[in-house]
Amino acid sequence: METNLYGYLMHWFLQEWNAPKPRHSRLLNSVLRREYPNEEQKSLWTPLRDQGWRPCLESTKPPSLPENSKGYIQVFLDGGLNQQRMGICDAVAVAKILNATLVIPHLEMNPVWKDSSSFTDIFDVSHFIDVLKDDISIVRELPYEFSWSTREYYATAIRATRVKLAPVHASASWYLENVSPILDSYGIAAISPFSHRLAFNNLSAEIQRLRCKVNFRALAFVPHVRALGDAIVGRLRYPPKADDGNYLREVTDRDNGKGTGKFVVLHLRFDKDMAAHSACDFGGGKAEKIALAKYRQTIWQGRVVNSQFTDEELRNQGRCPLTPEEIGLLLAALGFDNSTRLYLASHKVYGGEARLSALRNLFPLMEDKKSLASSEERAQIKGKASLLAAVDYYVSMHSDIFISASPGNMHNAMVGHRTFENLKTIRPNMALLGQLFSNKSLTWPEFQQAVLAGHKGRHGEIRLRKPKQSLYTYPAPDCMCRH
C-alpha cells in the first residue's frame, strides 16, 4: 500500500515538471516554416529617434548640505533588487526632506530567494556617496554611541526610535510631522518597513530630481558585477566563429538586417512564484493546477485576487504572464528571426529546460549567464539572487532592445531607465495577446498583423508620468527636460 502511494505521489510530482505540449502549435509550425523580409528586420533594429527630451538631474538650486544634521536615518528594505533600488532612492529623498544623515540602507534577506546580500555586496558604496556628497550626508555605519540601533534590536520589542507605521506613499509633511520629532528627541530614527513609503506627487522638483539622480547615476553595481556584465555583452555582440574559441575577438558590425553584432534581452518572468500568483492555466494539466494551487495556498493562504476569475477572464484582462512559447511567438510576429541573438534574463524558469524548448526552437541563438560565462567567472554571484539580477540588469541596460514577458518590478525599472537613456524597450500589449492566444482559429498572417498593429507606439516612446505613477518608470517630465 505504501509503495503504491509513494508511486502515485511521485507520478504527480514528476508530471508537474513535464512540459505541456505546445498550446499554439498551429502558429508555431507556421513560424518555423516562414521566411523573414529584410525590411521588417531593419526597422526593428533602428535605434529610437531623438524624442526632444534629455536627462535633467541637477536641481535648479545650488546643492547644499544642512549646517547641522538633525540625526541619523536608518531604513530596512525588503523585496528583490528592483524594489530595493526604489527604496534606496526614497531613503535618500526622505533624509533630504528631514535634513538628516542617511545610514547605508540595510537589505533584508529575500524570503523567496533566501539571499542575504548586503548593500555593499551589490552596489559601489564609494561611488554612491561621492555622487550624492553635495546633496546629503551619508555614512557607512552608525557612530559608536548609536551602535545599539540594529535590526535585531528592533525585532525583539517595541522601540521608541522605530517608525513602524509610515503609510504607503506618505507625503513629505508626514515625515516632517512624525519622524522629525523622533530625530529631535533621540538623534536617530529607524524606518521599517520602508517599501513604497514616499509619495510620487506633491513633492518639490528638487526632491524628485534627487530621486532620479540616485536611481540613474548613484546606484552603480560593484566592479565584479560590471566586469562580468561587460564580458557577457561583448560575447553577445561579438560571438566566436565556429572554429574560434576566443569569445572576445573583434569583428566588424555590418547591419544587414539580421542583427549582426546586436542582441535582444528577454526578461522571462516565469518562475513558480509568478505562475502560482497569477492563478492562470499554463497548459500543464491537472498535476500542474494542483501543484500551483497548493503552492498558492501555502505561500499566500488564499490571498490571491486573480484566483476569483476564470482563466479566460484573466487572459482577456492581460493578467497572465506569457509562457516561453508565447513570448517566442510575439517576438517572431514583431519580426525577429532565428538569427536573432537573445539573452535570457531570468532567475529560474518554472518547468526548466523542457518549458523553454518551444522558445529555443524559434531562437536557437538564445544565451544566458551560464552559457556565456565560465563557472569561475560566475563564482562570486553563484546562489545570490540579487547579484544574479544585478548582472541581468547591467546586460539589459546595454542591449539594443529589451522586452519583458510580463509586467513587474524588472519591467518597470527597465522601462524607466531605458526611457531616461532613450533606448528601445518593447512593452507587450498583454490584453491583446491574451485575446489573440485564446483564439485558436487565427492564422499566422492574421496573428502577425494584429500584433504589429497592437504594438505601434510601444517601442520606447516617451510617456509622460501621470498623477500617482512612479517616476522610476516614467521619468519624464520630473527628471527630464525638453531640448
Short mmCIF file of C-alpha atoms in Angstrom, two decimals:
data_model
loop_
_atom_site.label_atom_id
_atom_site.label_comp_id
_atom_site.label_asym_id
_atom_site.label_seq_id
_atom_site.Cartn_x
_atom_site.Cartn_y
_atom_site.Cartn_z
CA MET A 1 0.00 0.00 0.00
CA GLU A 2 2.77 2.44 1.00
CA THR A 3 4.68 1.58 -2.18
CA ASN A 4 1.59 2.29 -4.31
CA LEU A 5 1.01 5.63 -2.53
CA TYR A 6 4.65 6.62 -2.99
CA GLY A 7 4.46 5.74 -6.68
CA TYR A 8 1.24 7.75 -7.05
CA LEU A 9 2.75 10.84 -5.40
CA MET A 10 5.94 10.57 -7.46
CA HIS A 11 3.81 10.28 -10.60
CA TRP A 12 2.10 13.61 -9.86
CA PHE A 13 5.36 15.25 -8.78
CA LEU A 14 7.12 14.29 -11.99
CA GLN A 15 4.13 15.26 -14.10
CA GLU A 16 4.25 18.79 -12.68
CA TRP A 17 7.63 19.23 -14.32
CA ASN A 18 6.73 17.63 -17.64
CA ALA A 19 6.42 20.48 -20.11
CA PRO A 20 2.97 20.60 -21.68
CA LYS A 21 2.64 20.16 -25.40
CA PRO A 22 2.72 23.43 -27.37
CA ARG A 23 -0.58 25.24 -26.86
CA HIS A 24 -0.26 27.17 -30.11
CA SER A 25 1.20 24.52 -32.43
CA ARG A 26 -0.60 25.95 -35.48
CA LEU A 27 1.14 29.30 -35.08
CA LEU A 28 4.40 27.67 -34.02
CA ASN A 29 4.58 25.49 -37.14
CA SER A 30 3.82 28.48 -39.37
CA VAL A 31 6.69 30.48 -37.84
CA LEU A 32 9.19 27.66 -38.23
CA ARG A 33 8.36 27.42 -41.96
CA ARG A 34 8.28 31.11 -42.87
CA GLU A 35 10.89 33.39 -44.42
CA TYR A 36 11.67 36.83 -42.98
CA PRO A 37 11.75 40.01 -45.10
CA ASN A 38 14.81 42.21 -44.58
CA GLU A 39 12.85 45.47 -44.37
CA GLU A 40 11.00 44.21 -41.32
CA GLN A 41 14.30 43.36 -39.66
CA LYS A 42 15.92 46.71 -40.40
CA SER A 43 13.16 48.74 -38.79
CA LEU A 44 13.33 46.58 -35.67
CA TRP A 45 17.00 47.29 -35.05
CA THR A 46 16.80 51.02 -35.84
CA PRO A 47 17.54 53.00 -32.64
CA LEU A 48 14.90 55.33 -31.27
CA ARG A 49 14.87 58.80 -32.83
CA ASP A 50 15.59 61.87 -30.72
CA GLN A 51 12.27 62.49 -28.97
CA GLY A 52 13.10 66.00 -27.80
CA TRP A 53 13.92 65.06 -24.20
CA ARG A 54 17.21 64.79 -22.33
CA PRO A 55 18.22 63.69 -18.80
CA CYS A 56 17.87 66.59 -16.39
CA LEU A 57 19.07 65.73 -12.88
CA GLU A 58 20.64 68.87 -11.47
CA SER A 59 18.50 70.94 -9.15
CA THR A 60 17.55 74.47 -10.14
CA LYS A 61 19.01 75.50 -6.76
CA PRO A 62 22.71 75.08 -5.95
CA PRO A 63 23.12 71.82 -3.97
CA SER A 64 23.71 72.38 -0.27
CA LEU A 65 24.08 70.33 2.88
CA PRO A 66 22.42 71.44 6.12
CA GLU A 67 24.77 73.16 8.58
CA ASN A 68 23.73 70.69 11.27
CA SER A 69 22.29 67.25 10.62
CA LYS A 70 19.17 66.53 12.68
CA GLY A 71 20.29 62.95 13.25
CA TYR A 72 20.57 59.59 11.55
CA ILE A 73 18.01 57.85 9.34
CA GLN A 74 18.06 54.07 9.03
CA VAL A 75 15.85 52.13 6.64
CA PHE A 76 15.29 48.38 6.37
CA LEU A 77 14.39 47.32 2.82
CA ASP A 78 12.78 44.09 1.67
CA GLY A 79 11.87 42.75 -1.77
CA GLY A 80 14.07 41.91 -4.73
CA LEU A 81 16.78 44.02 -6.34
CA ASN A 82 14.50 46.42 -8.20
CA GLN A 83 12.20 47.02 -5.25
CA GLN A 84 15.27 47.68 -3.11
CA ARG A 85 16.56 50.18 -5.69
CA MET A 86 13.35 52.19 -5.37
CA GLY A 87 13.57 52.03 -1.58
CA ILE A 88 17.16 53.32 -1.62
CA CYS A 89 16.15 56.27 -3.82
CA ASP A 90 13.25 57.08 -1.49
CA ALA A 91 15.51 56.80 1.56
CA VAL A 92 17.86 59.45 0.14
CA ALA A 93 14.87 61.69 -0.54
CA VAL A 94 13.49 61.26 2.98
CA ALA A 95 16.90 62.05 4.50
CA LYS A 96 16.99 65.21 2.38
CA ILE A 97 13.47 66.21 3.45
CA LEU A 98 14.42 65.76 7.12
CA ASN A 99 17.90 67.34 6.88
CA ALA A 100 19.22 64.07 8.31
CA THR A 101 22.24 61.84 7.69
CA LEU A 102 21.46 58.60 5.89
CA VAL A 103 23.00 55.34 7.06
CA ILE A 104 23.72 52.96 4.15
CA PRO A 105 20.39 51.06 3.90
CA HIS A 106 20.00 47.58 5.39
CA LEU A 107 18.71 44.99 2.91
CA GLU A 108 16.53 42.30 4.47
CA MET A 109 17.03 38.67 3.49
CA ASN A 110 14.82 37.92 0.49
CA PRO A 111 12.23 35.40 1.73
CA VAL A 112 11.66 33.87 -1.72
CA TRP A 113 15.26 33.53 -2.92
CA LYS A 114 16.92 33.25 0.54
CA ASP A 115 19.51 35.86 -0.42
CA SER A 116 21.29 37.79 2.35
CA SER A 117 23.36 40.07 0.07
CA SER A 118 24.03 43.47 1.64
CA PHE A 119 24.12 46.92 0.04
CA THR A 120 27.91 46.75 -0.17
CA ASP A 121 27.73 43.30 -1.84
CA ILE A 122 25.63 44.75 -4.67
CA PHE A 123 26.37 48.46 -5.04
CA ASP A 124 29.57 50.52 -5.24
CA VAL A 125 29.32 52.39 -1.93
CA SER A 126 32.16 54.85 -2.62
CA HIS A 127 30.52 55.85 -5.91
CA PHE A 128 27.12 56.17 -4.19
CA ILE A 129 28.48 58.50 -1.50
CA ASP A 130 30.59 60.54 -3.94
CA VAL A 131 27.75 61.21 -6.43
CA LEU A 132 25.48 62.42 -3.62
CA LYS A 133 28.06 64.22 -1.47
CA ASP A 134 26.67 67.67 -2.32
CA ASP A 135 23.07 66.62 -1.72
CA ILE A 136 23.01 64.68 1.56
CA SER A 137 25.36 63.29 4.19
CA ILE A 138 25.78 59.51 4.07
CA VAL A 139 27.65 57.24 6.48
CA ARG A 140 28.57 53.61 6.04
CA GLU A 141 27.94 52.78 9.72
CA LEU A 142 26.47 54.45 12.76
CA PRO A 143 28.88 56.09 15.21
CA TYR A 144 29.65 54.17 18.38
CA GLU A 145 27.04 55.93 20.55
CA PHE A 146 24.26 54.61 18.29
CA SER A 147 25.70 51.14 17.68
CA TRP A 148 22.81 49.64 19.67
CA SER A 149 20.38 50.53 16.82
CA THR A 150 20.44 47.23 14.96
CA ARG A 151 17.90 45.11 13.10
CA GLU A 152 17.94 42.64 15.99
CA TYR A 153 17.23 45.44 18.48
CA TYR A 154 14.02 46.37 16.68
CA ALA A 155 12.93 42.76 16.23
CA THR A 156 12.66 42.00 19.94
CA ALA A 157 10.31 44.69 21.26
CA ILE A 158 8.51 47.97 20.55
CA ARG A 159 11.13 50.74 20.38
CA ALA A 160 10.64 54.49 20.58
CA THR A 161 13.11 55.09 17.75
CA ARG A 162 11.40 52.74 15.29
CA VAL A 163 8.92 54.23 12.81
CA LYS A 164 6.67 51.29 12.00
CA LEU A 165 3.50 52.93 10.71
CA ALA A 166 4.71 55.04 7.81
CA PRO A 167 1.82 54.91 5.34
CA VAL A 168 2.31 53.72 1.78
CA HIS A 169 3.15 56.76 -0.38
CA ALA A 170 3.48 59.07 2.62
CA SER A 171 3.82 62.79 1.96
CA ALA A 172 6.83 64.94 2.81
CA SER A 173 4.75 66.65 5.51
CA TRP A 174 4.02 63.25 7.14
CA TYR A 175 7.77 62.70 7.64
CA LEU A 176 8.27 66.21 8.96
CA GLU A 177 5.40 65.80 11.43
CA ASN A 178 6.07 62.22 12.55
CA VAL A 179 9.76 61.45 12.12
CA SER A 180 11.38 64.82 12.73
CA PRO A 181 10.30 64.85 16.44
CA ILE A 182 11.93 61.41 16.93
CA LEU A 183 15.17 62.76 15.48
CA ASP A 184 14.94 65.77 17.81
CA SER A 185 14.45 63.51 20.84
CA TYR A 186 16.82 60.62 20.11
CA GLY A 187 19.11 61.69 17.27
CA ILE A 188 18.13 58.60 15.27
CA ALA A 189 15.04 57.10 13.62
CA ALA A 190 14.76 53.64 12.05
CA ILE A 191 12.00 53.24 9.45
CA SER A 192 10.78 49.69 8.91
CA PRO A 193 9.04 48.63 6.76
CA PHE A 194 10.10 51.13 4.12
CA SER A 195 8.89 49.74 0.78
CA HIS A 196 6.88 52.32 -1.21
CA ARG A 197 6.85 54.74 1.72
CA LEU A 198 7.18 58.04 -0.18
CA ALA A 199 4.58 59.64 -2.46
CA PHE A 200 5.21 60.48 -6.10
CA ASN A 201 3.05 63.60 -6.04
CA ASN A 202 3.24 66.99 -4.33
CA LEU A 203 7.00 66.91 -3.81
CA SER A 204 9.40 69.65 -4.81
CA ALA A 205 11.24 69.46 -8.14
CA GLU A 206 14.47 69.30 -6.10
CA ILE A 207 13.38 66.10 -4.32
CA GLN A 208 12.05 64.48 -7.49
CA ARG A 209 15.28 65.08 -9.38
CA LEU A 210 17.29 63.82 -6.43
CA ARG A 211 15.40 60.52 -6.52
CA CYS A 212 16.24 60.12 -10.21
CA LYS A 213 19.85 61.12 -9.60
CA VAL A 214 20.13 58.26 -7.12
CA ASN A 215 18.49 55.73 -9.45
CA PHE A 216 20.19 56.67 -12.70
CA ARG A 217 23.58 57.93 -11.51
CA ALA A 218 24.43 57.00 -7.91
CA LEU A 219 23.43 53.32 -7.92
CA ALA A 220 26.32 51.64 -9.75
CA PHE A 221 26.96 47.94 -9.27
CA VAL A 222 30.13 46.63 -7.66
CA PRO A 223 33.13 46.25 -10.04
CA HIS A 224 32.97 42.45 -10.38
CA VAL A 225 29.31 42.62 -11.46
CA ARG A 226 30.12 45.30 -14.04
CA ALA A 227 33.12 43.30 -15.29
CA LEU A 228 31.05 40.14 -15.74
CA GLY A 229 28.30 42.17 -17.40
CA ASP A 230 30.79 43.73 -19.82
CA ALA A 231 32.19 40.29 -20.69
CA ILE A 232 28.69 38.93 -21.39
CA VAL A 233 27.76 41.96 -23.52
CA GLY A 234 30.99 41.56 -25.51
CA ARG A 235 30.29 37.88 -26.13
CA LEU A 236 26.75 38.65 -27.28
CA ARG A 237 27.89 41.37 -29.66
CA TYR A 238 30.93 39.52 -30.99
CA PRO A 239 30.19 35.79 -30.95
CA PRO A 240 33.05 33.44 -31.87
CA LYS A 241 33.31 31.77 -35.22
CA ALA A 242 32.73 28.03 -35.27
CA ASP A 243 36.48 27.45 -35.23
CA ASP A 244 37.30 30.29 -32.86
CA GLY A 245 37.38 29.61 -29.13
CA ASN A 246 38.12 33.26 -28.29
CA TYR A 247 34.89 34.94 -27.20
CA LEU A 248 36.37 38.42 -27.29
CA ARG A 249 37.65 38.53 -30.85
CA GLU A 250 36.97 41.83 -32.66
CA VAL A 251 34.50 41.78 -35.54
CA THR A 252 33.00 44.39 -37.81
CA ASP A 253 29.35 45.14 -37.20
CA ARG A 254 27.58 45.22 -40.56
CA ASP A 255 23.89 45.93 -40.11
CA ASN A 256 22.46 43.68 -42.80
CA GLY A 257 19.03 43.48 -41.21
CA LYS A 258 19.90 40.20 -39.49
CA GLY A 259 21.05 41.72 -36.22
CA THR A 260 24.80 41.08 -36.60
CA GLY A 261 26.52 42.48 -33.52
CA LYS A 262 23.14 43.27 -31.95
CA PHE A 263 21.11 41.46 -29.32
CA VAL A 264 17.79 41.46 -27.51
CA VAL A 265 17.37 40.93 -23.77
CA LEU A 266 14.25 38.99 -22.83
CA HIS A 267 13.22 39.09 -19.19
CA LEU A 268 11.27 35.85 -18.91
CA ARG A 269 9.40 36.28 -15.65
CA PHE A 270 8.13 32.73 -15.43
CA ASP A 271 9.20 31.22 -12.13
CA LYS A 272 6.90 29.10 -9.96
CA ASP A 273 6.17 32.04 -7.65
CA MET A 274 4.93 34.12 -10.58
CA ALA A 275 2.99 31.28 -12.18
CA ALA A 276 1.19 30.49 -8.92
CA HIS A 277 0.40 34.10 -8.06
CA SER A 278 -1.13 34.75 -11.48
CA ALA A 279 -3.69 31.92 -11.00
CA CYS A 280 -3.64 31.31 -14.78
CA ASP A 281 -3.65 27.99 -16.60
CA PHE A 282 -0.39 27.25 -18.40
CA GLY A 283 -1.34 24.01 -20.08
CA GLY A 284 0.32 21.61 -17.66
CA GLY A 285 -2.86 19.70 -16.97
CA LYS A 286 -4.33 18.57 -13.68
CA ALA A 287 -0.97 17.93 -11.99
CA GLU A 288 0.27 21.47 -12.64
CA LYS A 289 -3.02 23.00 -11.46
CA ILE A 290 -2.83 21.02 -8.21
CA ALA A 291 0.83 21.91 -7.65
CA LEU A 292 0.30 25.63 -8.25
CA ALA A 293 -2.88 25.74 -6.16
CA LYS A 294 -1.05 24.05 -3.26
CA TYR A 295 1.91 26.44 -3.58
CA ARG A 296 -0.50 29.42 -3.73
CA GLN A 297 -2.29 28.29 -0.57
CA THR A 298 0.97 27.60 1.29
CA ILE A 299 2.63 30.91 0.42
CA TRP A 300 -0.30 33.36 0.37
CA GLN A 301 -3.02 31.50 2.34
CA GLY A 302 -5.60 32.21 -0.36
CA ARG A 303 -4.79 35.95 -0.66
CA VAL A 304 -4.58 35.88 -4.47
CA VAL A 305 -7.19 38.16 -6.05
CA ASN A 306 -6.73 36.63 -9.52
CA SER A 307 -7.97 33.26 -8.30
CA GLN A 308 -11.51 34.73 -8.26
CA PHE A 309 -11.50 34.92 -12.07
CA THR A 310 -11.57 32.25 -14.76
CA ASP A 311 -8.53 31.71 -16.96
CA GLU A 312 -10.37 33.26 -19.92
CA GLU A 313 -11.22 36.37 -17.90
CA LEU A 314 -7.63 36.72 -16.70
CA ARG A 315 -6.27 36.40 -20.23
CA ASN A 316 -8.72 38.93 -21.67
CA GLN A 317 -7.64 41.38 -18.95
CA GLY A 318 -3.96 40.81 -19.71
CA ARG A 319 -3.21 39.34 -16.28
CA CYS A 320 -1.47 36.15 -17.40
CA PRO A 321 2.33 36.16 -17.81
CA LEU A 322 3.41 34.99 -21.22
CA THR A 323 4.86 31.49 -21.38
CA PRO A 324 8.19 30.94 -23.16
CA GLU A 325 6.23 29.65 -26.16
CA GLU A 326 4.01 32.75 -26.24
CA ILE A 327 6.81 35.30 -25.86
CA GLY A 328 8.62 33.48 -28.67
CA LEU A 329 5.59 33.85 -30.95
CA LEU A 330 5.33 37.53 -30.03
CA LEU A 331 8.98 38.13 -30.92
CA ALA A 332 8.54 36.30 -34.22
CA ALA A 333 5.41 38.30 -35.05
CA LEU A 334 7.30 41.53 -34.38
CA GLY A 335 9.86 40.41 -36.99
CA PHE A 336 12.73 38.79 -35.11
CA ASP A 337 14.04 35.71 -36.90
CA ASN A 338 16.08 32.65 -35.96
CA SER A 339 19.37 34.54 -36.42
CA THR A 340 18.48 36.89 -33.55
CA ARG A 341 20.81 36.73 -30.57
CA LEU A 342 18.61 36.53 -27.49
CA TYR A 343 19.85 36.91 -23.92
CA LEU A 344 17.58 35.32 -21.34
CA ALA A 345 17.42 37.37 -18.14
CA SER A 346 15.65 35.13 -15.68
CA HIS A 347 16.28 33.65 -12.26
CA LYS A 348 14.59 30.28 -12.70
CA VAL A 349 12.04 29.10 -15.26
CA TYR A 350 9.15 27.01 -13.93
CA GLY A 351 9.43 23.66 -15.70
CA GLY A 352 13.10 24.12 -16.57
CA GLU A 353 14.63 23.48 -19.97
CA ALA A 354 11.65 21.44 -21.13
CA ARG A 355 9.40 24.50 -20.77
CA LEU A 356 11.91 26.54 -22.81
CA SER A 357 12.03 24.13 -25.77
CA ALA A 358 9.49 25.97 -27.95
CA LEU A 359 11.27 29.30 -27.42
CA ARG A 360 14.66 27.72 -28.15
CA ASN A 361 13.32 26.17 -31.38
CA LEU A 362 12.33 29.65 -32.55
CA PHE A 363 15.53 31.32 -31.32
CA PRO A 364 18.40 28.81 -31.32
CA LEU A 365 20.94 31.58 -30.54
CA MET A 366 19.44 32.07 -27.08
CA GLU A 367 22.03 32.58 -24.33
CA ASP A 368 22.15 33.20 -20.60
CA LYS A 369 24.75 33.71 -17.87
CA LYS A 370 25.68 30.03 -17.75
CA SER A 371 26.21 29.69 -21.48
CA LEU A 372 28.25 32.89 -21.82
CA ALA A 373 30.40 32.85 -18.68
CA SER A 374 32.53 30.15 -17.09
CA SER A 375 31.82 28.77 -13.63
CA GLU A 376 34.97 30.58 -12.42
CA GLU A 377 33.64 33.90 -13.72
CA ARG A 378 30.28 33.27 -12.05
CA ALA A 379 31.73 32.13 -8.73
CA GLN A 380 31.17 35.46 -6.94
CA ILE A 381 27.48 35.58 -7.88
CA LYS A 382 26.58 31.90 -7.59
CA GLY A 383 23.48 31.30 -5.48
CA LYS A 384 22.99 35.04 -4.82
CA ALA A 385 19.73 36.12 -6.42
CA SER A 386 20.40 39.85 -6.02
CA LEU A 387 23.79 39.65 -7.73
CA LEU A 388 22.40 37.40 -10.49
CA ALA A 389 19.67 40.00 -11.00
CA ALA A 390 22.29 42.78 -10.97
CA VAL A 391 24.19 41.15 -13.83
CA ASP A 392 20.94 40.79 -15.79
CA TYR A 393 20.09 44.44 -15.09
CA TYR A 394 23.51 45.55 -16.33
CA VAL A 395 23.31 43.46 -19.52
CA SER A 396 19.73 44.67 -20.10
CA MET A 397 20.87 48.29 -19.97
CA HIS A 398 23.49 47.58 -22.64
CA SER A 399 21.20 45.73 -25.06
CA ASP A 400 19.81 47.08 -28.31
CA ILE A 401 16.28 46.07 -27.36
CA PHE A 402 14.68 44.96 -24.09
CA ILE A 403 11.38 43.13 -23.71
CA SER A 404 9.73 41.59 -20.66
CA ALA A 405 7.29 38.68 -20.77
CA SER A 406 5.09 40.30 -18.12
CA PRO A 407 4.83 43.50 -16.07
CA GLY A 408 6.68 43.61 -12.76
CA ASN A 409 9.49 45.38 -10.94
CA MET A 410 12.17 44.46 -13.50
CA HIS A 411 9.94 45.54 -16.38
CA ASN A 412 9.14 48.84 -14.67
CA ALA A 413 12.78 49.50 -13.79
CA MET A 414 13.92 48.86 -17.37
CA VAL A 415 11.12 50.92 -18.92
CA GLY A 416 12.15 53.87 -16.75
CA HIS A 417 15.92 53.56 -17.03
CA ARG A 418 15.88 52.93 -20.78
CA THR A 419 13.42 55.80 -21.32
CA PHE A 420 15.88 58.01 -19.45
CA GLU A 421 18.66 56.90 -21.85
CA ASN A 422 16.36 56.88 -24.95
CA LEU A 423 16.83 53.15 -25.60
CA LYS A 424 14.37 50.86 -27.37
CA THR A 425 12.10 48.90 -25.00
CA ILE A 426 9.15 46.87 -26.27
CA ARG A 427 6.11 46.78 -23.98
CA PRO A 428 3.89 43.76 -24.71
CA ASN A 429 0.20 44.54 -25.07
CA MET A 430 -0.88 41.93 -22.55
CA ALA A 431 -4.66 42.24 -23.01
CA LEU A 432 -4.39 42.00 -26.80
CA LEU A 433 -2.06 39.00 -26.60
CA GLY A 434 -4.33 37.24 -24.12
CA GLN A 435 -7.23 37.58 -26.54
CA LEU A 436 -5.17 36.53 -29.57
CA PHE A 437 -3.79 33.43 -27.89
CA SER A 438 -7.31 32.44 -26.82
CA ASN A 439 -8.44 32.47 -30.46
CA LYS A 440 -7.33 29.07 -31.76
CA SER A 441 -8.59 29.73 -35.31
CA LEU A 442 -6.19 32.59 -36.11
CA THR A 443 -3.80 32.06 -39.00
CA TRP A 444 -0.21 33.27 -38.76
CA PRO A 445 -0.75 36.29 -41.09
CA GLU A 446 -3.79 37.34 -39.04
CA PHE A 447 -1.90 36.92 -35.78
CA GLN A 448 1.12 38.86 -37.02
CA GLN A 449 -0.97 41.69 -38.45
CA ALA A 450 -2.83 42.07 -35.14
CA VAL A 451 0.44 42.00 -33.15
CA LEU A 452 2.12 44.63 -35.33
CA ALA A 453 -0.92 46.92 -35.20
CA GLY A 454 -1.28 46.46 -31.45
CA HIS A 455 2.37 47.30 -30.71
CA LYS A 456 2.71 50.56 -32.61
CA GLY A 457 3.92 53.21 -30.18
CA ARG A 458 5.08 50.56 -27.69
CA HIS A 459 8.80 50.51 -28.57
CA GLY A 460 10.10 53.01 -26.04
CA GLU A 461 8.34 56.22 -26.99
CA ILE A 462 8.25 58.84 -24.21
CA ARG A 463 5.17 58.67 -21.99
CA LEU A 464 4.74 61.49 -19.50
CA ARG A 465 4.13 60.49 -15.90
CA LYS A 466 0.53 60.77 -14.72
CA PRO A 467 -0.51 61.56 -11.13
CA LYS A 468 0.42 58.77 -8.68
CA GLN A 469 2.53 56.93 -11.27
CA SER A 470 6.13 56.07 -10.40
CA LEU A 471 8.85 58.40 -11.66
CA TYR A 472 11.17 55.37 -11.68
CA THR A 473 9.01 54.00 -14.53
CA TYR A 474 8.06 57.36 -16.07
CA PRO A 475 11.00 59.76 -15.56
CA ALA A 476 9.56 62.48 -17.83
CA PRO A 477 8.86 65.26 -17.06
CA ASP A 478 10.19 65.19 -13.45
CA CYS A 479 13.73 64.10 -14.30
CA MET A 480 13.98 65.01 -17.99
CA CYS A 481 13.91 68.34 -19.80
CA ARG A 482 12.83 69.30 -23.31
CA HIS A 483 15.52 70.50 -25.69
#
